[in-house]
PDB file of C-alpha atoms in Angstrom:
ATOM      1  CA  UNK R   1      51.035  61.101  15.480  1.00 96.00           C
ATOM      2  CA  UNK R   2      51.069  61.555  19.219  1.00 97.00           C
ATOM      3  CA  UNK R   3      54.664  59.812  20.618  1.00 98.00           C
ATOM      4  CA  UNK R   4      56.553  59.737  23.685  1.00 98.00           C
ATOM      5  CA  UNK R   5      59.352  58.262  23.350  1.00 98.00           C
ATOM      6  CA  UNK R   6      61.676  57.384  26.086  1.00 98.00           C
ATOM      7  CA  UNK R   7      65.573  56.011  26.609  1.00 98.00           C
ATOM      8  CA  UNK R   8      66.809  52.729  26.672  1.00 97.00           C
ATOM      9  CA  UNK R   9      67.374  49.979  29.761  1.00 98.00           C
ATOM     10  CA  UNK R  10      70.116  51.155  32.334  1.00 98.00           C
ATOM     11  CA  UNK R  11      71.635  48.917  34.801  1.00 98.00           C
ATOM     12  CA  UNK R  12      73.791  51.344  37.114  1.00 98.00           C
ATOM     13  CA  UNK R  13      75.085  49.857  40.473  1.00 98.00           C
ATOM     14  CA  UNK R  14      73.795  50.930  43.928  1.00 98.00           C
ATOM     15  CA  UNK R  15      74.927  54.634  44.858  1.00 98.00           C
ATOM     16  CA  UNK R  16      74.887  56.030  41.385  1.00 98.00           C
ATOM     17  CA  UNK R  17      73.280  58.306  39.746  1.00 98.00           C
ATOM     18  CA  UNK R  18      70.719  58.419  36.904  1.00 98.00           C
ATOM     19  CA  UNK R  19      68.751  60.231  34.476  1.00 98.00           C
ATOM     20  CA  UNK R  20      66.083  59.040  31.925  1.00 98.00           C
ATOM     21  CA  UNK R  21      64.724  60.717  29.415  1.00 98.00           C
ATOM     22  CA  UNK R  22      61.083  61.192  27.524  1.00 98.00           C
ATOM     23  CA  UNK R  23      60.756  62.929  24.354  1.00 98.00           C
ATOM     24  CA  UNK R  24      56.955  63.736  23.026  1.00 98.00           C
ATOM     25  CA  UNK R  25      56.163  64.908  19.702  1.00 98.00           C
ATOM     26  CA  UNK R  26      53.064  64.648  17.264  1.00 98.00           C
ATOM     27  CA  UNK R  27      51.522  67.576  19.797  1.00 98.00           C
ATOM     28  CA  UNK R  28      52.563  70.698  21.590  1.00 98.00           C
ATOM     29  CA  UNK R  29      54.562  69.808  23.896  1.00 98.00           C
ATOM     30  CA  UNK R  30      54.207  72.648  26.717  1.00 97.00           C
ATOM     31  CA  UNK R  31      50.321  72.275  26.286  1.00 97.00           C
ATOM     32  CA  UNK R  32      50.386  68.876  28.387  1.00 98.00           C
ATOM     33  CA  UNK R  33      51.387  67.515  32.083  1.00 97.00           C
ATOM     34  CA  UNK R  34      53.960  65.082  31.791  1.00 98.00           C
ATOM     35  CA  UNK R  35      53.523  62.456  34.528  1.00 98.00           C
ATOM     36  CA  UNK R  36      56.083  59.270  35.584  1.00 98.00           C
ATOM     37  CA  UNK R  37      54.728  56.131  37.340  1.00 98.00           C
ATOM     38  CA  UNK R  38      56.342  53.418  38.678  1.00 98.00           C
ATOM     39  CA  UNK R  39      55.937  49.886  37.668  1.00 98.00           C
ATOM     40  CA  UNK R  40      57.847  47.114  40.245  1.00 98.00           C
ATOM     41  CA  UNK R  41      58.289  43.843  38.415  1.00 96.00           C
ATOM     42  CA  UNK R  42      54.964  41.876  39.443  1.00 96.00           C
ATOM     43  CA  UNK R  43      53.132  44.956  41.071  1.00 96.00           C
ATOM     44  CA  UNK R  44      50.803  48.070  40.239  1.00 96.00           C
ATOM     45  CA  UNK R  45      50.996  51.252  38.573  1.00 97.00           C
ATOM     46  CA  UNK R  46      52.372  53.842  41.378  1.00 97.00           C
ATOM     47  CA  UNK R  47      52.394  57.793  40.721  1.00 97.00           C
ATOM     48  CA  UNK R  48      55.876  59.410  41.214  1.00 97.00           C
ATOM     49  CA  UNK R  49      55.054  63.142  39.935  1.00 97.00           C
ATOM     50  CA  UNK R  50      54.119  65.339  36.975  1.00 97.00           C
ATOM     51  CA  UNK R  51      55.637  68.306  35.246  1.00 97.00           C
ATOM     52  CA  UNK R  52      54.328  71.127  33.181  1.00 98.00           C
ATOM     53  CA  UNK R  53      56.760  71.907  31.168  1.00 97.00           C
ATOM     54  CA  UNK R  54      55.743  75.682  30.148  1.00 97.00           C
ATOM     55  CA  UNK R  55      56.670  76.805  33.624  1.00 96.00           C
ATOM     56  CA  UNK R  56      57.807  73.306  35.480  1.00 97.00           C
ATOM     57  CA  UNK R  57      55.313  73.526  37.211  1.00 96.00           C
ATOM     58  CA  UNK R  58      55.767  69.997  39.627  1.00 97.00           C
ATOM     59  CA  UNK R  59      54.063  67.566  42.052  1.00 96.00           C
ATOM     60  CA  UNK R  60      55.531  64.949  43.783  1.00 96.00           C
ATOM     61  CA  UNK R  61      53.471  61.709  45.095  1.00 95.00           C
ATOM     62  CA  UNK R  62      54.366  61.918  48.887  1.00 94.00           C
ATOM     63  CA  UNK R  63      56.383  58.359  48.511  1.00 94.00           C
ATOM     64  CA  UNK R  64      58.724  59.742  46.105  1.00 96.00           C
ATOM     65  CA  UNK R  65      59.271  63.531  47.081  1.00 96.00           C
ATOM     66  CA  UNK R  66      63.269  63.801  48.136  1.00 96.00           C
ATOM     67  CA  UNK R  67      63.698  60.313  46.388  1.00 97.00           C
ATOM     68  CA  UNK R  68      63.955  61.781  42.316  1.00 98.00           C
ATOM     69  CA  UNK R  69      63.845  64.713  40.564  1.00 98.00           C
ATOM     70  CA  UNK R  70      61.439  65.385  38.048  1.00 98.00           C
ATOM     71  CA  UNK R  71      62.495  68.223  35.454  1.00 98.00           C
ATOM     72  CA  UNK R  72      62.375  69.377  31.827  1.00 98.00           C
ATOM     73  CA  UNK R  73      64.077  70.476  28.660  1.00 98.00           C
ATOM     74  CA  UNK R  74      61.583  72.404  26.539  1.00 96.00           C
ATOM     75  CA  UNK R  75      63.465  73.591  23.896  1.00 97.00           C
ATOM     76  CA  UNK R  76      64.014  69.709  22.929  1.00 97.00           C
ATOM     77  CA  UNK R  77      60.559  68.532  24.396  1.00 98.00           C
ATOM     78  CA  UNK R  78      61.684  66.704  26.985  1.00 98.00           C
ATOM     79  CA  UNK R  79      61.322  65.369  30.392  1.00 98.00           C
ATOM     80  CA  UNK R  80      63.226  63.906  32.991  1.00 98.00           C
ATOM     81  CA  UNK R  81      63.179  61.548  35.931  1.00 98.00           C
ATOM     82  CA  UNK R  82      66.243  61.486  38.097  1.00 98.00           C
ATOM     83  CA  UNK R  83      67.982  60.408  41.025  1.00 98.00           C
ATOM     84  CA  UNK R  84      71.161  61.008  42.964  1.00 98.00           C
ATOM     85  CA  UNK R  85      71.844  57.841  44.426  1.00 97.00           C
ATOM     86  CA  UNK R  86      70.140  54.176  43.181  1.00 98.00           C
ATOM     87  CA  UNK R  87      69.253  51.953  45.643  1.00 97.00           C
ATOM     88  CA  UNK R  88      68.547  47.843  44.706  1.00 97.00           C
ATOM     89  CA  UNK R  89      64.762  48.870  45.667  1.00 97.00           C
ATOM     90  CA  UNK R  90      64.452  51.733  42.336  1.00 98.00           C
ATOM     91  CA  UNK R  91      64.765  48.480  39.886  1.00 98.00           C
ATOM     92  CA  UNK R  92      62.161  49.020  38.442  1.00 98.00           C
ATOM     93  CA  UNK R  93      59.813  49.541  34.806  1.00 98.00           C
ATOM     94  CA  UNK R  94      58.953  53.148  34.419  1.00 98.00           C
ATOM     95  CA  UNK R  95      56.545  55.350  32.343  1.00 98.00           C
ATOM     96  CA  UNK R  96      56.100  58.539  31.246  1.00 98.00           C
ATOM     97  CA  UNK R  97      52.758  59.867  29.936  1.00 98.00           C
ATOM     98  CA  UNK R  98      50.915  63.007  29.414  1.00 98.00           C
ATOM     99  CA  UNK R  99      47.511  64.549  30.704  1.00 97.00           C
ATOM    100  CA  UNK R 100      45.667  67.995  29.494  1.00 95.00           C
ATOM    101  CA  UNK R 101      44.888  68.964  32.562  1.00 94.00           C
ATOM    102  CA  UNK R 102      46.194  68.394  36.142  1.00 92.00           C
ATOM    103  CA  UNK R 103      42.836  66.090  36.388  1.00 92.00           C
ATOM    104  CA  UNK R 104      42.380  64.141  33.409  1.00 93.00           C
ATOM    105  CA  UNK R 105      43.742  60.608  32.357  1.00 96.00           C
ATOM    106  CA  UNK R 106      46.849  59.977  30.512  1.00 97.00           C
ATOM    107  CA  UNK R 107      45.996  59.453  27.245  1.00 97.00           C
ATOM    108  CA  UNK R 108      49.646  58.600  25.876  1.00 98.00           C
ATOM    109  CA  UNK R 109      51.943  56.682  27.422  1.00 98.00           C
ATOM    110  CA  UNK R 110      55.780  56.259  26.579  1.00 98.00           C
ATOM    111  CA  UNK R 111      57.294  52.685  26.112  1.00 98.00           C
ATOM    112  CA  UNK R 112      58.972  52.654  29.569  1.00 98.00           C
ATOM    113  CA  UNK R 113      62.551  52.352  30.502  1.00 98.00           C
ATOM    114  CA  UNK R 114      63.487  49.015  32.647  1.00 98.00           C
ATOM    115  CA  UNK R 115      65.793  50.273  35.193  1.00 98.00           C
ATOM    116  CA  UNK R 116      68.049  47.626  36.816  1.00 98.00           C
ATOM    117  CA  UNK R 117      70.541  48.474  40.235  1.00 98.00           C
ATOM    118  CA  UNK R 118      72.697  45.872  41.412  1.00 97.00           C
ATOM    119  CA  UNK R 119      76.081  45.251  42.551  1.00 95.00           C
TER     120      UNK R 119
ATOM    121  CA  UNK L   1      48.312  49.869  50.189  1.00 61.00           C
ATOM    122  CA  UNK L   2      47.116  51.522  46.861  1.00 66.00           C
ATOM    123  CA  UNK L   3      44.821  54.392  47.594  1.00 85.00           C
ATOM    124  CA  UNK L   4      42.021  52.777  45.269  1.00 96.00           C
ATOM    125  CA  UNK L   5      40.756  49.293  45.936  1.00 97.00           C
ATOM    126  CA  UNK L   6      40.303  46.804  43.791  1.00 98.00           C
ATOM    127  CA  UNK L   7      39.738  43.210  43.634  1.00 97.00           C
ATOM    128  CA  UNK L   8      43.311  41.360  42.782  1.00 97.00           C
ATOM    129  CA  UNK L   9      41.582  39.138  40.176  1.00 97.00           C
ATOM    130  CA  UNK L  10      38.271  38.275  37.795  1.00 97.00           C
ATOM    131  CA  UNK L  11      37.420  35.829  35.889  1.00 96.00           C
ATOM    132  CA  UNK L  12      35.016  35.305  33.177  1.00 95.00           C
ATOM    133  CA  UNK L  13      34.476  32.696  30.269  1.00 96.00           C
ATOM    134  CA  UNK L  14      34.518  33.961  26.428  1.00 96.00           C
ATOM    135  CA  UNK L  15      30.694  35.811  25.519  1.00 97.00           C
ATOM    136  CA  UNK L  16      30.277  36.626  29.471  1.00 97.00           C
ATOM    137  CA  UNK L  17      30.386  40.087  30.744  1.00 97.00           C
ATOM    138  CA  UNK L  18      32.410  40.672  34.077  1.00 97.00           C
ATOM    139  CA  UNK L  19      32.900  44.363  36.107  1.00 98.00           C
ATOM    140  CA  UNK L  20      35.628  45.439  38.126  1.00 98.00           C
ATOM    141  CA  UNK L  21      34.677  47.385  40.988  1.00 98.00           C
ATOM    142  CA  UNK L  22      37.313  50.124  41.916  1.00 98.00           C
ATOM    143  CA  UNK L  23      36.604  51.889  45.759  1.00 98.00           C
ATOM    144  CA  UNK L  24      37.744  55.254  46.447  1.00 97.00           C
ATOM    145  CA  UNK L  25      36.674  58.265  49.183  1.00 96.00           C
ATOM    146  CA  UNK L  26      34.345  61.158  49.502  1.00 94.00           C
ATOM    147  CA  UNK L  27      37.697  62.967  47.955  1.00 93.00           C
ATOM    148  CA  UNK L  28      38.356  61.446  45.115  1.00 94.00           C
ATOM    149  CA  UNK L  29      35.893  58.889  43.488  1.00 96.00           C
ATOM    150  CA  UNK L  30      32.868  60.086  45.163  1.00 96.00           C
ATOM    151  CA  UNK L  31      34.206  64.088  44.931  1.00 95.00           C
ATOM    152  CA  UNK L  32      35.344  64.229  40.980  1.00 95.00           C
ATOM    153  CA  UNK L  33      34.112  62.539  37.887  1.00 96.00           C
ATOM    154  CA  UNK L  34      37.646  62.152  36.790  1.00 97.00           C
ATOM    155  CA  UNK L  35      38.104  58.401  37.030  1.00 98.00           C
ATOM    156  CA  UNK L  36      40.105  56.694  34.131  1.00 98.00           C
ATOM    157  CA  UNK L  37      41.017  53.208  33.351  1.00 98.00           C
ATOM    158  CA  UNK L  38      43.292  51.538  31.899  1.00 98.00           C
ATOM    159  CA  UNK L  39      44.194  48.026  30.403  1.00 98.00           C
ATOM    160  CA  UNK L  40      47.640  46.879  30.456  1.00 98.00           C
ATOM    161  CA  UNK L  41      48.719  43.606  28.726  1.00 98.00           C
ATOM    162  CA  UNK L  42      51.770  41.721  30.001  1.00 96.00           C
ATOM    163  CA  UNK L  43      55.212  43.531  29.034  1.00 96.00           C
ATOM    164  CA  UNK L  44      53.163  46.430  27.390  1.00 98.00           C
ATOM    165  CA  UNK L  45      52.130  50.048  28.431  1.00 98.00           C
ATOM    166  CA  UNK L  46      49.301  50.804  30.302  1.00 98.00           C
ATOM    167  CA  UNK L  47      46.302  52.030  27.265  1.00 98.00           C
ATOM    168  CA  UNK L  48      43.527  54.393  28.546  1.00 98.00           C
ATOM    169  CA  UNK L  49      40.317  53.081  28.018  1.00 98.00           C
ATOM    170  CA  UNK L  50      37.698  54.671  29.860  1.00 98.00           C
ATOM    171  CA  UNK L  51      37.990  58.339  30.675  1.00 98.00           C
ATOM    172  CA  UNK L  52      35.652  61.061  32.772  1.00 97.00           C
ATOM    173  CA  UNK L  53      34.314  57.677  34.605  1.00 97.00           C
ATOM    174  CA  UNK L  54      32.237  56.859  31.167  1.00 98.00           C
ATOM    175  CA  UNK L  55      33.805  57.762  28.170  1.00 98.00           C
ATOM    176  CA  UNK L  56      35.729  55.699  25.242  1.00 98.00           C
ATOM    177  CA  UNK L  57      38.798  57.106  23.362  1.00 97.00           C
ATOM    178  CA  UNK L  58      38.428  56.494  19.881  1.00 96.00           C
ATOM    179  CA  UNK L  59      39.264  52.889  18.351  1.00 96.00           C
ATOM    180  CA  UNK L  60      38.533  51.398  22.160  1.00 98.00           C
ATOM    181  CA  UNK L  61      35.758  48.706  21.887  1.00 97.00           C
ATOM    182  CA  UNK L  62      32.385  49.582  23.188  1.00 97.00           C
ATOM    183  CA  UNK L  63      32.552  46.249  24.855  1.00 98.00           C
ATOM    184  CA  UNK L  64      34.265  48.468  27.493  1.00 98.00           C
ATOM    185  CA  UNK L  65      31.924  50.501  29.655  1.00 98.00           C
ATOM    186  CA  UNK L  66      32.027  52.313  32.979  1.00 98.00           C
ATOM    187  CA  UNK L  67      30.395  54.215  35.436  1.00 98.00           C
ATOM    188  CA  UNK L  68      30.326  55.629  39.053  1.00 98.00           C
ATOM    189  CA  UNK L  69      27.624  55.462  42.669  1.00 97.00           C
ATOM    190  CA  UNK L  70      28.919  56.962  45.020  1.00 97.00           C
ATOM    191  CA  UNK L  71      32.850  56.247  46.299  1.00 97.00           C
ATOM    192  CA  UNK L  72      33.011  53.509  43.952  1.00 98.00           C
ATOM    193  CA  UNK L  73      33.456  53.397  40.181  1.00 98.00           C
ATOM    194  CA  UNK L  74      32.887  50.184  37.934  1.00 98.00           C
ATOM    195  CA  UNK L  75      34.575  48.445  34.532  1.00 98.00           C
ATOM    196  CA  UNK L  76      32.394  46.871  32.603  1.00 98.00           C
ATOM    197  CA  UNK L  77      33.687  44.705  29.860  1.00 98.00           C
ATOM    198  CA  UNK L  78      31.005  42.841  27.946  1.00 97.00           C
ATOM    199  CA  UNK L  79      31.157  39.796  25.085  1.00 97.00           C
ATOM    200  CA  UNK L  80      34.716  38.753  26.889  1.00 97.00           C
ATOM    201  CA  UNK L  81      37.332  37.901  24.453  1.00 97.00           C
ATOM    202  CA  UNK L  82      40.556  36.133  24.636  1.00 97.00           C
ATOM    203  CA  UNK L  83      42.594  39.326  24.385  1.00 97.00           C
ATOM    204  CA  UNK L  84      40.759  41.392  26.951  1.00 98.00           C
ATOM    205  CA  UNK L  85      42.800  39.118  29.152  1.00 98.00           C
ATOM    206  CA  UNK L  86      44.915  41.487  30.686  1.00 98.00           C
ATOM    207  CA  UNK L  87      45.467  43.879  34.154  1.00 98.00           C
ATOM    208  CA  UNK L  88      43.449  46.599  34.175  1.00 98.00           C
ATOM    209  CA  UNK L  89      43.903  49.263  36.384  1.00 98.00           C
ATOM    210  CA  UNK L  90      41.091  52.286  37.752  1.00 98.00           C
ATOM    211  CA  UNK L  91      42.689  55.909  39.028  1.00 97.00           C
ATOM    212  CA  UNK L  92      41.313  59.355  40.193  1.00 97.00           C
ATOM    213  CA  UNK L  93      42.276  62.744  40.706  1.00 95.00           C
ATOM    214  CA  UNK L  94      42.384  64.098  44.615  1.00 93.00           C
ATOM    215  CA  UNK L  95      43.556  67.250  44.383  1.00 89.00           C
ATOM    216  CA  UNK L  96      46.680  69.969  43.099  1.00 88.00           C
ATOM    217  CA  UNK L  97      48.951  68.097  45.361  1.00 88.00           C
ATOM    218  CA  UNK L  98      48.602  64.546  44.711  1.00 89.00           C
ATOM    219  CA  UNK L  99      46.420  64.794  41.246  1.00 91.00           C
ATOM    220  CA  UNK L 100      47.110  61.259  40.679  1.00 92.00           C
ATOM    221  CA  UNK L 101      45.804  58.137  42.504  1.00 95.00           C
ATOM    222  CA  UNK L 102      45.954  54.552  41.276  1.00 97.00           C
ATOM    223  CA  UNK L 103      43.977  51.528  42.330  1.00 97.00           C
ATOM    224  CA  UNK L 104      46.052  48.303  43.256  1.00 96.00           C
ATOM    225  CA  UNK L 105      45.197  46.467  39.519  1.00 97.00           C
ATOM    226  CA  UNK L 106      43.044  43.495  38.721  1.00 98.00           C
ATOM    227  CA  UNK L 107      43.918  40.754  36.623  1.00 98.00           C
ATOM    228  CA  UNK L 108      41.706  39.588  34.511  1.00 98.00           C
ATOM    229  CA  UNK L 109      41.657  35.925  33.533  1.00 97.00           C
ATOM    230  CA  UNK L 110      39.526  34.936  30.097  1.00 96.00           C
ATOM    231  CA  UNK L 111      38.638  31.148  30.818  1.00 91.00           C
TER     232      UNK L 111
END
């Protein structure tokens, strides 16, 4: 069975850092994109960036390149989204998910991880 | 401003059908036939259920049907039932840099 499987809730405070994790198994893991998207509380799905992870291989929407780091672990089949410093404005749901190919549709989807800054 | 338009809400009583229109470019919509969709119920993951503009994963209703004219792609969901209440949103590939493209969401309301 096809899982991705990502880490719990954080609330950090404004100027930390952070780093969340998704973990896929059920498939081969370097054969798929791994992708993140943003979900504000109330609003749309928004695209932060994908990773391949046989060669990391990685895009970066426009509106968050600079703003997180997108990276992977292959030997544990796993992928990252992080950033150096947490504004109030990152609070946020996110998901990871996976896609064949650079142009297809992300067929799995991980739980998401609610991420919470405040002071 | 999403880069895909789509109406913020649609409404439609139980046995009625009801499409969501989703309006892209020359790049993207009216360029590829890689348009998805996806339904996303409140405090869940988004689910793929349209792929390749027209076609169903397995164990997604055939209630759920889509298509594509032009720069604008289309959700079709027919016999409406209580739980297709839900958002649903449309995206498209543009191209190796920004492969991913999202439309703004509709919600769906089952009266």
């Amino acid at each position: 069975e096809v899982q991705l499987v990502q880490s719990g809730a954080e609330v950090k405070k404004p100027g930390e850092s952070l780093k969340i994790s998704c973990k896929g198994s059920g498939y081969t893991f370097t054969d798929y994109w791994v992708g993140w998207v943003r979900q504000m509380p109330g609003k749309g799905l928004e695209w932060m960036g994908i990773i391949y992870p046989r060669d990391s291989d990685t895009r970066y929407s426009p509106s968050f390149e600079g703003q997180v780091t997108i990276s992977v672990d292959k030997s544990i089949n796993t992928a990252y989204l992080q950033w150096s410093s947490l504004k109030a404005s990152d609070s946020a749901m996110y998901y990871c998910a996976r896609r064949k190919q650079l142009w297809t549709d992300f067929d799995y989807w991980g739980q998401g991880t609610v991420v919470t800054v405040s002071s | 401003q999403s880069a895909l338009t789509q109406p913020a809400s649609v409404s439609g009583s139980p046995g009625q059908s009801t499409t969501i229109s989703c309006n892209g470019t020359s790049s993207d919509i009216g360029f590829y036939n890689f348009v998805s969709w996806y339904q996303q119920h409140p405090g869940k993951a988004p689910k793929l259920i349209i792929f390749d503009v027209k076609n169903r994963p397995s164990g997604v209703s055939n209630r759920f049907s889509g298509s594509k004219s032009g720069n604008m792609a289309s959700l079709t969901i027919s016999g409406l039932q209580a739980e297709d209440e839900a958002d649903y949103y449309c995206s498209s590939y543009k191209n190796t840099a920004i492969p991913v493209i999202f439309g703004g969401g509709t919600k769906l309301t089952v009266l």
